[in-house]
Short mmCIF file of N, CA, C and O in Angstrom, two decimals:
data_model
loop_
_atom_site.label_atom_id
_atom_site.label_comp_id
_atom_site.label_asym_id
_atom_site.label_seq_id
_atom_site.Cartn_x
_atom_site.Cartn_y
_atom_site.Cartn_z
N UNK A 926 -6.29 -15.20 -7.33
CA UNK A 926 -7.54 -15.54 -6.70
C UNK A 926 -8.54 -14.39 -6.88
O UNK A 926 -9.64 -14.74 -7.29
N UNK A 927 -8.37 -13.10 -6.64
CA UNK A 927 -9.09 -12.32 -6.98
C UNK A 927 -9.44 -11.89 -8.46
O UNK A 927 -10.44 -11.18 -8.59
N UNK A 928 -8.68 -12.26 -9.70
CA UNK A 928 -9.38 -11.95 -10.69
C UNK A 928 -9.97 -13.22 -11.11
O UNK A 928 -10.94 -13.03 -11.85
N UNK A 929 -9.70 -14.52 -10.88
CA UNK A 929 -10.56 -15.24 -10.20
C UNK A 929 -12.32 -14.78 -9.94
O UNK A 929 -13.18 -15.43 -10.54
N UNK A 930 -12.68 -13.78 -9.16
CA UNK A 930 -13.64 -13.82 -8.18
C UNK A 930 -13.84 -12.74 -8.79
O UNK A 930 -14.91 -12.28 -8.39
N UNK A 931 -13.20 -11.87 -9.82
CA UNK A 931 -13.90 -10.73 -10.37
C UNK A 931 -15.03 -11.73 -11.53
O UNK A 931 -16.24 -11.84 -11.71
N UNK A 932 -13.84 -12.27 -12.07
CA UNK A 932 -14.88 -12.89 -13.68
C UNK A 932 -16.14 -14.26 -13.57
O UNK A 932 -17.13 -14.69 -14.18
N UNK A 933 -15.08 -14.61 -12.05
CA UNK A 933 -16.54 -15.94 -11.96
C UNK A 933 -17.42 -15.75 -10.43
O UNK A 933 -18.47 -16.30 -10.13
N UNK A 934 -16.60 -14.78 -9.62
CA UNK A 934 -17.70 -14.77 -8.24
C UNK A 934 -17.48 -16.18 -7.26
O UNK A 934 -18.24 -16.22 -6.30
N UNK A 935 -16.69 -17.15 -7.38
CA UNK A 935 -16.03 -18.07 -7.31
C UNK A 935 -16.64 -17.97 -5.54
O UNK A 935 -17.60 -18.52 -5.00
N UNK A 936 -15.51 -16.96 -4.97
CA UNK A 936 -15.64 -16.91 -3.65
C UNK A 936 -16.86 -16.48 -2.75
O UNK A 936 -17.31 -17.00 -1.72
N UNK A 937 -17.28 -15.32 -3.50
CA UNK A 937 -19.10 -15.14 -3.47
C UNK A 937 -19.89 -16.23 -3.15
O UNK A 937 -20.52 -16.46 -2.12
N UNK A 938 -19.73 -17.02 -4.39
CA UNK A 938 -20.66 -18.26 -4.68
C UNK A 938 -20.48 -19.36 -3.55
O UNK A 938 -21.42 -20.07 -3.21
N UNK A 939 -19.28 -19.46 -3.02
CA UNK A 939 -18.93 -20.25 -1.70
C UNK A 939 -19.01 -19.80 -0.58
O UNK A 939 -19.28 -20.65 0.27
N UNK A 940 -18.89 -18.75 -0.21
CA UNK A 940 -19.22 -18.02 1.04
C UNK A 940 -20.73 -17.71 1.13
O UNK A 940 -21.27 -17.66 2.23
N UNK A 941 -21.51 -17.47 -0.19
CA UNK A 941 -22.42 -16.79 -0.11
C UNK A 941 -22.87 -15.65 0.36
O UNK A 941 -24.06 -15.41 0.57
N UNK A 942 -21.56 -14.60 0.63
CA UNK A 942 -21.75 -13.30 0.66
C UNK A 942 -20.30 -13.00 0.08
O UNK A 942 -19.30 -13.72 0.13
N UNK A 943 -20.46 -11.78 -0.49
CA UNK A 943 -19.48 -10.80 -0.90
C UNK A 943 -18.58 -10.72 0.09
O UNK A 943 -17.49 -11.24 -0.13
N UNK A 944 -18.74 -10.27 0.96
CA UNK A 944 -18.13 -9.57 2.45
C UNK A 944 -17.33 -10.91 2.85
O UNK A 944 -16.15 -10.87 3.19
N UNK A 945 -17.97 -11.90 2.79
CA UNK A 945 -17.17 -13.22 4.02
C UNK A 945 -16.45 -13.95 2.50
O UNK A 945 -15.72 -14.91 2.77
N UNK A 946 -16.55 -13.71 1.37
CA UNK A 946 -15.61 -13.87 0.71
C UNK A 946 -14.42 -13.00 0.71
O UNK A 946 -13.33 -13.55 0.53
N UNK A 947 -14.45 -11.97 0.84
CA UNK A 947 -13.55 -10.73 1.04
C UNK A 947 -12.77 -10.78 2.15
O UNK A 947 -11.59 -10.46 2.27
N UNK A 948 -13.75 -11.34 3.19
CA UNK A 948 -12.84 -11.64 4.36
C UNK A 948 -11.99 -12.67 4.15
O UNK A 948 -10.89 -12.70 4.70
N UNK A 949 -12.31 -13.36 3.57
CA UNK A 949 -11.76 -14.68 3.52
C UNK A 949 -10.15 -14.66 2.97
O UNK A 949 -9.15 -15.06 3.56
N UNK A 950 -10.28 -13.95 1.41
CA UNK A 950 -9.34 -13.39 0.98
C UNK A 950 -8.09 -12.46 1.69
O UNK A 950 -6.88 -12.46 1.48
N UNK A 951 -8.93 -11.69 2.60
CA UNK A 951 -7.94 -10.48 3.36
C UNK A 951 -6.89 -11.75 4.58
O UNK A 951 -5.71 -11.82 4.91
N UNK A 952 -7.77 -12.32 4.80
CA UNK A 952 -7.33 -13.43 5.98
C UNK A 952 -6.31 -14.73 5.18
O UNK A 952 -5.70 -15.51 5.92
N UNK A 953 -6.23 -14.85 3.98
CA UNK A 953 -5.67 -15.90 3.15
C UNK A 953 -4.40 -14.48 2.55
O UNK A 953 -3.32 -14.86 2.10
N UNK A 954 -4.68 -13.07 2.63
CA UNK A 954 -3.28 -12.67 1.87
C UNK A 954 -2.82 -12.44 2.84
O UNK A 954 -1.81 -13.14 2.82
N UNK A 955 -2.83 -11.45 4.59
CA UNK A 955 -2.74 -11.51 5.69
C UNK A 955 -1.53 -12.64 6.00
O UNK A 955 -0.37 -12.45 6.37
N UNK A 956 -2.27 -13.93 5.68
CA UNK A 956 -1.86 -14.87 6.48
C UNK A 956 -0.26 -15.51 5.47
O UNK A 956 0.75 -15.90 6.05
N UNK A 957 -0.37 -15.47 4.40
CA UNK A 957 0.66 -15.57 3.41
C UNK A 957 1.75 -14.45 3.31
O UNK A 957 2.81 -14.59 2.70
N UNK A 958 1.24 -12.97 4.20
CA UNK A 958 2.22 -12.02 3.81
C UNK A 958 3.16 -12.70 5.18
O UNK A 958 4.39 -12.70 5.17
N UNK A 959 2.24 -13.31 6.42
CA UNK A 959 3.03 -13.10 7.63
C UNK A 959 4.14 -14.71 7.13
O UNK A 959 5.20 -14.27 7.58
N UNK A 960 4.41 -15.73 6.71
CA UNK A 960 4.51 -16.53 5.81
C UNK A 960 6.03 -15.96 5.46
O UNK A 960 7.17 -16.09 5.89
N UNK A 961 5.06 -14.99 4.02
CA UNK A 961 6.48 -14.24 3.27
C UNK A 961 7.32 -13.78 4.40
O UNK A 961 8.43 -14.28 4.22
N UNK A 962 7.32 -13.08 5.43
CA UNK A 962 8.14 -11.80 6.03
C UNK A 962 8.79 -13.00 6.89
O UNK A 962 9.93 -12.69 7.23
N UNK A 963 8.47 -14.04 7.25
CA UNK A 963 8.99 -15.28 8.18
C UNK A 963 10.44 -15.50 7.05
O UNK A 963 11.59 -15.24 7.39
N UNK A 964 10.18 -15.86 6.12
CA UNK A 964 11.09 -16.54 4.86
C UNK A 964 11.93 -15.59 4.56
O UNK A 964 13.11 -15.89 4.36
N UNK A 965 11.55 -14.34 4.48
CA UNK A 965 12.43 -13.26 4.26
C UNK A 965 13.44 -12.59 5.24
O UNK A 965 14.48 -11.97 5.04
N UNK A 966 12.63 -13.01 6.61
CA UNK A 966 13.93 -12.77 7.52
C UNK A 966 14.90 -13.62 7.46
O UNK A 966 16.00 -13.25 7.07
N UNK A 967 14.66 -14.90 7.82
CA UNK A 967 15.52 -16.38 8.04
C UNK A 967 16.13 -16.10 6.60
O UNK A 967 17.18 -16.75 6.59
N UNK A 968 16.02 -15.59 5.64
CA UNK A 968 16.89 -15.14 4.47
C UNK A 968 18.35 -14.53 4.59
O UNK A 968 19.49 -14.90 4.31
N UNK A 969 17.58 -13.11 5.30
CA UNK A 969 18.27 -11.94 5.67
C UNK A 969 19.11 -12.42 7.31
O UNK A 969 20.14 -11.80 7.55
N UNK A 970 18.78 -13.21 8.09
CA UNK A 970 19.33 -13.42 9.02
C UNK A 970 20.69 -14.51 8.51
O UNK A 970 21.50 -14.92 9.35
N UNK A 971 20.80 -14.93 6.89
CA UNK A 971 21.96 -15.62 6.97
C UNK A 971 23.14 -15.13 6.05
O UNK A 971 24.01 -15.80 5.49
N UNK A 972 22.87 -13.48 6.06
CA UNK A 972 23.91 -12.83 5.11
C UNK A 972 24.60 -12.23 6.11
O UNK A 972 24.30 -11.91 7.26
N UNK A 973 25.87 -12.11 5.24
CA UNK A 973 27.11 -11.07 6.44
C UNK A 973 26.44 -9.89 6.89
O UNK A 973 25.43 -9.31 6.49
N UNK A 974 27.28 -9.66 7.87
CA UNK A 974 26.86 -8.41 8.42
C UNK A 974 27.60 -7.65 7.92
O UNK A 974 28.60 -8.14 7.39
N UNK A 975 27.35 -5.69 7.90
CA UNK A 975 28.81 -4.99 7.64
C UNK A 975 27.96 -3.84 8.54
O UNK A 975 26.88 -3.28 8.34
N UNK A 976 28.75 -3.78 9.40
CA UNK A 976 28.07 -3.16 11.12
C UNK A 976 28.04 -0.99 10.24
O UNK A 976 27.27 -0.09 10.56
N UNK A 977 29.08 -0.95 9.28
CA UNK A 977 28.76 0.54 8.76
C UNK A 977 27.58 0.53 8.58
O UNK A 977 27.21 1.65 8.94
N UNK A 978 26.62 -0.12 8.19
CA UNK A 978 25.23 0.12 7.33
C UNK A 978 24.23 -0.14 8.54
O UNK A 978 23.02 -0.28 8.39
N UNK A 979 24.92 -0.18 9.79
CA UNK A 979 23.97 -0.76 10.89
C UNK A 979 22.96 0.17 11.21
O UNK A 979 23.67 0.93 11.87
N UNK A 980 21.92 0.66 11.24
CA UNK A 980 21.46 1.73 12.03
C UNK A 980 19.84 1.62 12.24
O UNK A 980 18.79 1.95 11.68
N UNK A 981 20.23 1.03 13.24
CA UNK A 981 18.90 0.68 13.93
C UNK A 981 17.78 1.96 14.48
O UNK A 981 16.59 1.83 14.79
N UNK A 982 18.45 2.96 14.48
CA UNK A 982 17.01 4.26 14.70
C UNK A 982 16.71 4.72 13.87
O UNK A 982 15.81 5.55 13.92
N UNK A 983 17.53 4.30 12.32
CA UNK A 983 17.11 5.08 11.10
C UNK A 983 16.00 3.60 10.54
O UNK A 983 15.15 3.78 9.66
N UNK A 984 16.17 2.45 11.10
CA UNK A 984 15.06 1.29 10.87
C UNK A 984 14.14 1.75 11.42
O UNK A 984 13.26 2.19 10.68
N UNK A 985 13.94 1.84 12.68
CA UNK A 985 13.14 1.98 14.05
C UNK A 985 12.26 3.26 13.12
O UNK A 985 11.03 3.15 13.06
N UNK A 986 12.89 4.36 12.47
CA UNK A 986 11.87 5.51 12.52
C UNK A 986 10.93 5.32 11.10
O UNK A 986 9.77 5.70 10.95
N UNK A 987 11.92 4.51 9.98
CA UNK A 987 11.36 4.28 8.40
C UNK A 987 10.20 3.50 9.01
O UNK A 987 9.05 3.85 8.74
N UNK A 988 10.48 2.25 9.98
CA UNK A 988 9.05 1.40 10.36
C UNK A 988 8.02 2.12 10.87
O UNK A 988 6.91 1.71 10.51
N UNK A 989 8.03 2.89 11.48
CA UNK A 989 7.29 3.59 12.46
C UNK A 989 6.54 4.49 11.74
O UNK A 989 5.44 4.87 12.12
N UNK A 990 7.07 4.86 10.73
CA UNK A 990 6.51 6.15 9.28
C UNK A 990 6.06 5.71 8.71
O UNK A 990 5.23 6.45 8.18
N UNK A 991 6.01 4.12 8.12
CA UNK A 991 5.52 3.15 7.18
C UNK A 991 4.08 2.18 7.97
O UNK A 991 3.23 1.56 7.34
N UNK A 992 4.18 2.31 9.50
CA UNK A 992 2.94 1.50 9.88
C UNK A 992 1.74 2.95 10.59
O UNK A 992 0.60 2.72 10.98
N UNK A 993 2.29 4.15 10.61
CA UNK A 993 1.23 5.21 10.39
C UNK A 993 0.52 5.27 9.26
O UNK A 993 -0.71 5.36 9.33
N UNK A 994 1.29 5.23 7.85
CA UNK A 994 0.57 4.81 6.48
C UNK A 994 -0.55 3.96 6.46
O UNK A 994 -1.75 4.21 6.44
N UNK A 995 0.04 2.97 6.47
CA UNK A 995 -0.40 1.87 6.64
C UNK A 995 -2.21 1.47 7.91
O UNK A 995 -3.42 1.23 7.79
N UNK A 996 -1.37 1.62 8.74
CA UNK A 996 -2.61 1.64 9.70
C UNK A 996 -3.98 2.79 9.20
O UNK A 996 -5.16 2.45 9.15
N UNK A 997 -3.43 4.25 8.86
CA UNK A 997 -4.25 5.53 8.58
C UNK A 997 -5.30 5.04 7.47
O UNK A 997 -6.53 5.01 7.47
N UNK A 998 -4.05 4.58 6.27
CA UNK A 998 -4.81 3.88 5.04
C UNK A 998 -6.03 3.05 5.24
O UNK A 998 -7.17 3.27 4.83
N UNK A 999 -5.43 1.75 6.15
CA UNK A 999 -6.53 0.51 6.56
C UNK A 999 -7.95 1.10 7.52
O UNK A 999 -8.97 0.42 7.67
N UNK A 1000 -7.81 2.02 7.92
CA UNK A 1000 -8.29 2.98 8.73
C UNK A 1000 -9.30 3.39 8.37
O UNK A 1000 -10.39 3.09 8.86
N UNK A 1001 -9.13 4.11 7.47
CA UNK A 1001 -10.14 4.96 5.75
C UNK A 1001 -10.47 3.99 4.97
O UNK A 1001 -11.58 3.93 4.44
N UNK A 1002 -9.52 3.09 4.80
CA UNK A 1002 -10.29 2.51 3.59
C UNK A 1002 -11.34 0.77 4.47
O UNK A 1002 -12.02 0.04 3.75
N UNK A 1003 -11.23 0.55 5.69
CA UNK A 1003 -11.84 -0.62 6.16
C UNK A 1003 -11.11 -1.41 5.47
O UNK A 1003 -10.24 -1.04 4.67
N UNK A 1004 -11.47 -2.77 5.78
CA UNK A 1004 -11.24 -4.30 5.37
C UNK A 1004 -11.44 -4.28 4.18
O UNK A 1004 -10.46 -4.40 3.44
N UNK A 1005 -13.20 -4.08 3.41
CA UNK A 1005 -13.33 -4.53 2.53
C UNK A 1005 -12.45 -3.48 1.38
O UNK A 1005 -12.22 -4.03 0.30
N UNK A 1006 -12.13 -2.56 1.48
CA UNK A 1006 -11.55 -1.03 0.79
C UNK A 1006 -9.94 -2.06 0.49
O UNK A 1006 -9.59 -2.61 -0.56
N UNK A 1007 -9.43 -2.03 1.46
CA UNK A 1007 -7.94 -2.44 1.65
C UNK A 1007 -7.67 -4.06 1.04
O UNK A 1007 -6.64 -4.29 0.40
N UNK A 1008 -8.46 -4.90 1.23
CA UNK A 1008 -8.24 -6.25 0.28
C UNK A 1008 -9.15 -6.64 -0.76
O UNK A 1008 -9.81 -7.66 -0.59
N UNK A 1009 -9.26 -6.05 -1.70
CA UNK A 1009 -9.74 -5.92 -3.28
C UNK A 1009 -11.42 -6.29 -3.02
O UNK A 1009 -11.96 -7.12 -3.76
N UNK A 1010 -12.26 -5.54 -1.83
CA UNK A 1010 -13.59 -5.42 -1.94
C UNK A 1010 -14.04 -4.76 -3.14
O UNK A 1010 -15.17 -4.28 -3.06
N UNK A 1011 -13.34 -4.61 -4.37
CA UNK A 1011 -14.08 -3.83 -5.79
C UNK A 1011 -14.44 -4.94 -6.67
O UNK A 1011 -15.38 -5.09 -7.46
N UNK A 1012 -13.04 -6.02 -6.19
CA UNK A 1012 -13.51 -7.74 -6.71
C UNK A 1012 -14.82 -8.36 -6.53
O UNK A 1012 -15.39 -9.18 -7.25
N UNK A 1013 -15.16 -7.88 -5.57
CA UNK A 1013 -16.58 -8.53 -4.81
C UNK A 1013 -17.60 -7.47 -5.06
O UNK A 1013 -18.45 -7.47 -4.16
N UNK A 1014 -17.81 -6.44 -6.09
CA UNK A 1014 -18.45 -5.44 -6.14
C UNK A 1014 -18.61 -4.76 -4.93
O UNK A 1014 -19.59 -4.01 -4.97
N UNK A 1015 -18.01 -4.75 -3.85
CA UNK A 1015 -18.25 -3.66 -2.80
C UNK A 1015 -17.23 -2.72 -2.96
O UNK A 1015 -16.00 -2.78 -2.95
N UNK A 1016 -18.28 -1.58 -3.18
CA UNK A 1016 -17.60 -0.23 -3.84
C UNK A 1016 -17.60 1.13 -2.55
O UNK A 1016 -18.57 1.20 -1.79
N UNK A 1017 -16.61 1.97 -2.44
CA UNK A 1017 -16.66 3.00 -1.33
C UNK A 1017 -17.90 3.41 -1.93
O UNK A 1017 -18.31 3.20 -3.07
N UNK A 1018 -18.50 4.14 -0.81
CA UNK A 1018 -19.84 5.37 -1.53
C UNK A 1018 -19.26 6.80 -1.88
O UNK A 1018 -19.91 7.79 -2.20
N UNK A 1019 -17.57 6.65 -1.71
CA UNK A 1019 -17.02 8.52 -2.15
C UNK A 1019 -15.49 8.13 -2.21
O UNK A 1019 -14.99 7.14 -1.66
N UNK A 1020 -14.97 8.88 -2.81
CA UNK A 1020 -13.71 8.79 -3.08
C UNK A 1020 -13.06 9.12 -1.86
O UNK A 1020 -13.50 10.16 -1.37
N UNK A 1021 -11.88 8.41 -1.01
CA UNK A 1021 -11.14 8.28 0.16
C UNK A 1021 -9.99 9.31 -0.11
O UNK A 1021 -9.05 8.83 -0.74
N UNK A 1022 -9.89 10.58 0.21
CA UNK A 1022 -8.58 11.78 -0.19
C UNK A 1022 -8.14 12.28 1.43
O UNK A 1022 -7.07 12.88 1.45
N UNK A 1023 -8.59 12.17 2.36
CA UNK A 1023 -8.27 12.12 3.71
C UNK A 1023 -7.05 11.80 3.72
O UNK A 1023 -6.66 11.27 2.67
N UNK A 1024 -6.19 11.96 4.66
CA UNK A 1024 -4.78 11.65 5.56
C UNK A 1024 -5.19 9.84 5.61
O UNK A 1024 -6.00 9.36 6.40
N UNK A 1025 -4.39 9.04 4.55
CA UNK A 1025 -2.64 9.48 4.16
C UNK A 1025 -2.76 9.52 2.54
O UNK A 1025 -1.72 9.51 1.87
N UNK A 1026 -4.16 9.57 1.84
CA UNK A 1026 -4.21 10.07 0.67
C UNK A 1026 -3.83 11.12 0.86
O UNK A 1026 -2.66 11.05 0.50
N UNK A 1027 -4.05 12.25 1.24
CA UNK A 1027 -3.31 13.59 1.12
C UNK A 1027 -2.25 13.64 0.90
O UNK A 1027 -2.07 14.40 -0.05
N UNK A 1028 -1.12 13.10 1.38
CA UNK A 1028 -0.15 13.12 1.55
C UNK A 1028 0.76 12.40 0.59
O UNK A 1028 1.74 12.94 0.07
N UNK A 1029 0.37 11.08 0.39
CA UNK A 1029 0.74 10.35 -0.90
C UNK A 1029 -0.66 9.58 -1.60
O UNK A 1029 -1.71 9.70 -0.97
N UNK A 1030 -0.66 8.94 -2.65
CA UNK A 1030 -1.35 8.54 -3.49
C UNK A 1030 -1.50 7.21 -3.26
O UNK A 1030 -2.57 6.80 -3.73
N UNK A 1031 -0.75 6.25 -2.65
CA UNK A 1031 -0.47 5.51 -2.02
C UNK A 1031 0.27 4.79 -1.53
O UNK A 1031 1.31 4.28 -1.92
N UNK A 1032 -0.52 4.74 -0.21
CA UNK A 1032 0.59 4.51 1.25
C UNK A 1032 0.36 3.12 1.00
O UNK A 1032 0.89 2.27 1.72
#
């Protein structure tokens, strides 16, 4: 959908703004990731267990390290930054190297 909307403006042209196409998009991958992670549990909820590999504070802390990324990233980069606003020609006005670019290249 987005290279889509790079070569024809597709979503532009229907929304009639850049931005509420962008939204539109962030709210259509958003809504498909929550979708995926539904399908992927009910996946994972029907394999054996093997209770050695159990370790729920070493989950608890990887999640917790992964939605600081995450959140910091969405943070710095806004809506339009974080769901392919470069598709829609909305461009940062400076390059984003702040925390959690610092840290990795991407979170």
């Amino acid at each position: 959908m987005a290279r889509t909307e790079y070569h024809t403006h597709f979503l532009t042209k229907t929304f009639r703004s850049p931005y509420y196409g962008c939204y539109f998009l962030a709210v259509t991958i958003f809504g498909l990731g929550i979708v995926r992670d539904y399908l992927f549990n009910s996946a994972l909820d029907s394999q054996p267990f093997y209770p050695t590999l159990y370790q729920p504070m070493l989950g608890y802390v990887c999640f917790g390290a992964g939605q600081v990324l995450v959140l910091t990233s969405m943070w710095a980069l806004g809506v339009t930054g974080t769901y392919l606003g470069d598709y829609f020609g909305i461009l940062m006005e400076s390059k984003v190297d702040g925390f959690p670019f610092s840290v990795t290249g991407s979170p």
